[in-house]
Amino acid sequence: MAQRKLLSQQKSRLTTEAQENKKATEEALQQLTKLPAEPPEWLDDTATNEWHRIFPLLEELPIASLDLALVSAYCTAYSDYINATIRMKNEDAIIVTERGTKLNQNHTIKRHALSQLNSIAPKLGLTIESRLKILDPSKEKTNGKSVFDIFGMDDDE
């Protein structure tokens, strides 16, 4: 689900009252409790290291304490991906069993963790595209042409 756009990012023409309401909402967003600097205790060492790596970056974005579960899920998925990659260095990609061959379970773990990372990262502003949407709002383009000029029509047609 897409996030709501900030007032400065919206292209629609809003009434003054609607603009004031949206601005008040954005200001209230800034008043939310900030994300704690210390990682949750349930994170493993790799996830904790990832927390410490991304925390300074998240402080620059409108991430609040309410996003704790999302940030910790990102760190856990990162940890799963890294740990599965390390385990795969010591094991073969294909495992031979009495029933035949099968793909190493670490491939499945990596695929699932990467899927989670790709799902969560844009929500937290951890991708280039999502940061551009948050930090560099697009300006509404007006070229000053009327609909008649665009379609090459005269006013009397």
Coordinates of C-alpha atoms in Angstrom, one line a residue:
M1 CA 0.0 0.0 0.0
A2 CA 1.4 3.4 -1.0
Q3 CA 2.1 6.0 1.7
R4 CA 0.2 9.3 1.8
K5 CA 2.0 12.1 0.1
L6 CA 3.2 15.1 2.1
L7 CA 1.6 18.4 1.3
S8 CA 4.7 19.6 -0.6
Q9 CA 4.5 16.5 -2.8
Q10 CA 0.9 16.7 -3.9
K11 CA 0.0 17.8 -7.3
S12 CA -3.7 18.4 -6.7
R13 CA -5.1 21.8 -6.0
L14 CA -6.3 21.9 -2.5
T15 CA -8.4 24.5 -0.7
T16 CA -6.7 26.6 1.9
E17 CA -8.5 24.7 4.6
A18 CA -7.4 21.3 3.3
Q19 CA -3.8 22.6 3.0
E20 CA -3.9 23.8 6.6
N21 CA -5.3 20.4 7.8
K22 CA -2.6 18.5 5.9
K23 CA 0.1 20.8 7.3
A24 CA -1.1 20.3 10.8
T25 CA -1.1 16.5 10.3
E26 CA 2.5 16.7 9.0
E27 CA 3.6 18.8 12.0
A28 CA 1.9 16.2 14.3
L29 CA 3.9 13.5 12.5
Q30 CA 7.1 15.3 13.6
Q31 CA 5.9 15.2 17.2
L32 CA 5.8 11.4 17.4
T33 CA 8.2 9.6 19.6
K34 CA 11.5 9.0 17.9
L35 CA 12.9 5.5 17.2
P36 CA 15.1 4.4 20.2
A37 CA 18.8 4.3 19.4
E38 CA 19.3 0.9 21.1
P39 CA 18.2 -2.1 19.1
P40 CA 15.6 -4.5 20.6
E41 CA 17.0 -7.3 22.7
W42 CA 15.4 -10.0 20.5
L43 CA 17.7 -9.2 17.5
D44 CA 20.7 -11.5 16.9
D45 CA 24.2 -10.1 16.5
T46 CA 24.0 -9.6 12.7
A47 CA 20.6 -7.9 13.0
T48 CA 22.0 -5.7 15.8
N49 CA 24.9 -4.7 13.6
E50 CA 22.5 -3.8 10.8
W51 CA 20.4 -1.8 13.2
H52 CA 23.4 0.3 14.2
R53 CA 24.4 0.7 10.6
I54 CA 21.0 2.1 9.4
F55 CA 19.9 3.9 12.6
P56 CA 21.8 7.2 11.7
L57 CA 20.2 7.1 8.3
L58 CA 16.7 6.5 9.6
E59 CA 17.1 9.5 12.0
E60 CA 17.2 11.7 8.9
L61 CA 13.8 10.4 7.7
P62 CA 10.3 10.6 9.4
I63 CA 10.7 7.2 11.1
A64 CA 9.1 7.0 14.6
S65 CA 8.9 4.5 17.4
L66 CA 5.7 3.2 15.9
D67 CA 7.9 1.8 13.1
L68 CA 9.9 -0.4 15.5
A69 CA 8.4 -3.7 14.3
L70 CA 9.1 -2.8 10.6
V71 CA 12.7 -1.8 11.3
S72 CA 13.4 -4.9 13.4
A73 CA 11.8 -7.1 10.7
Y74 CA 14.1 -5.5 8.1
C75 CA 17.2 -6.1 10.4
T76 CA 16.1 -9.7 11.0
A77 CA 15.5 -10.4 7.3
Y78 CA 19.0 -8.9 6.6
S79 CA 20.5 -11.2 9.2
D80 CA 18.7 -14.2 7.7
Y81 CA 20.1 -13.4 4.3
I82 CA 23.6 -12.9 5.5
N83 CA 23.6 -16.0 7.7
A84 CA 22.2 -18.2 4.9
T85 CA 24.8 -16.9 2.5
I86 CA 27.6 -17.8 5.0
R87 CA 26.2 -21.3 5.5
M88 CA 26.1 -21.8 1.8
K89 CA 29.8 -21.2 1.5
N90 CA 30.4 -24.3 3.6
E91 CA 27.7 -26.5 1.8
D92 CA 26.9 -27.6 -1.7
A93 CA 24.1 -25.8 -3.6
I94 CA 22.6 -29.2 -4.4
I95 CA 22.1 -31.8 -1.7
V96 CA 22.0 -35.5 -2.6
T97 CA 19.4 -37.5 -0.6
E98 CA 18.2 -41.1 -0.8
R99 CA 15.3 -39.8 -2.9
G100 CA 17.4 -37.9 -5.3
T101 CA 18.7 -34.3 -5.3
K102 CA 17.2 -31.2 -3.9
L103 CA 18.2 -27.6 -3.6
N104 CA 20.0 -26.5 -0.4
Q105 CA 17.4 -25.0 2.1
N106 CA 19.6 -22.0 2.4
H107 CA 18.6 -21.0 -1.1
T108 CA 15.0 -20.9 0.0
I109 CA 16.0 -18.9 3.1
K110 CA 17.9 -16.4 1.0
R111 CA 15.1 -16.0 -1.5
H112 CA 12.5 -15.4 1.3
A113 CA 14.8 -13.0 3.2
L114 CA 15.6 -11.0 0.0
S115 CA 11.8 -10.8 -0.8
Q116 CA 11.2 -9.4 2.7
L117 CA 14.1 -6.9 2.3
N118 CA 12.7 -5.7 -1.0
S119 CA 9.3 -5.3 0.5
I120 CA 10.3 -3.5 3.7
A121 CA 13.1 -1.2 2.4
P122 CA 10.9 1.1 0.4
K123 CA 8.5 1.6 3.3
L124 CA 11.4 2.8 5.5
G125 CA 13.0 5.0 2.8
L126 CA 16.0 2.7 2.3
T127 CA 15.8 2.7 -1.5
I128 CA 16.9 5.5 -3.8
E129 CA 13.4 5.8 -5.3
S130 CA 11.7 6.0 -1.9
R131 CA 14.2 8.6 -0.6
L132 CA 13.7 10.7 -3.6
K133 CA 9.9 10.7 -3.0
I134 CA 10.4 11.7 0.6
L135 CA 13.2 14.2 0.3
D136 CA 12.8 15.7 -3.2
P137 CA 9.1 16.4 -3.8
S138 CA 8.2 16.7 -7.5
K139 CA 7.1 20.1 -8.6
E140 CA 3.9 20.5 -10.5
K141 CA 4.7 21.3 -14.1
T142 CA 2.6 23.9 -15.9
N143 CA 3.4 24.8 -19.4
G144 CA 0.8 27.5 -19.7
K145 CA -0.9 25.9 -22.7
S146 CA -4.6 25.4 -22.9
V147 CA -6.2 22.2 -23.9
F148 CA -7.0 23.7 -27.3
D149 CA -3.3 24.5 -27.9
I150 CA -2.2 21.0 -26.9
F151 CA -4.6 19.3 -29.3
G152 CA -4.2 21.9 -32.1
M153 CA -7.8 23.1 -32.0
D154 CA -9.4 26.5 -32.4
D155 CA -11.8 27.9 -29.8
D156 CA -14.7 27.7 -32.2
E157 CA -14.2 24.0 -33.1

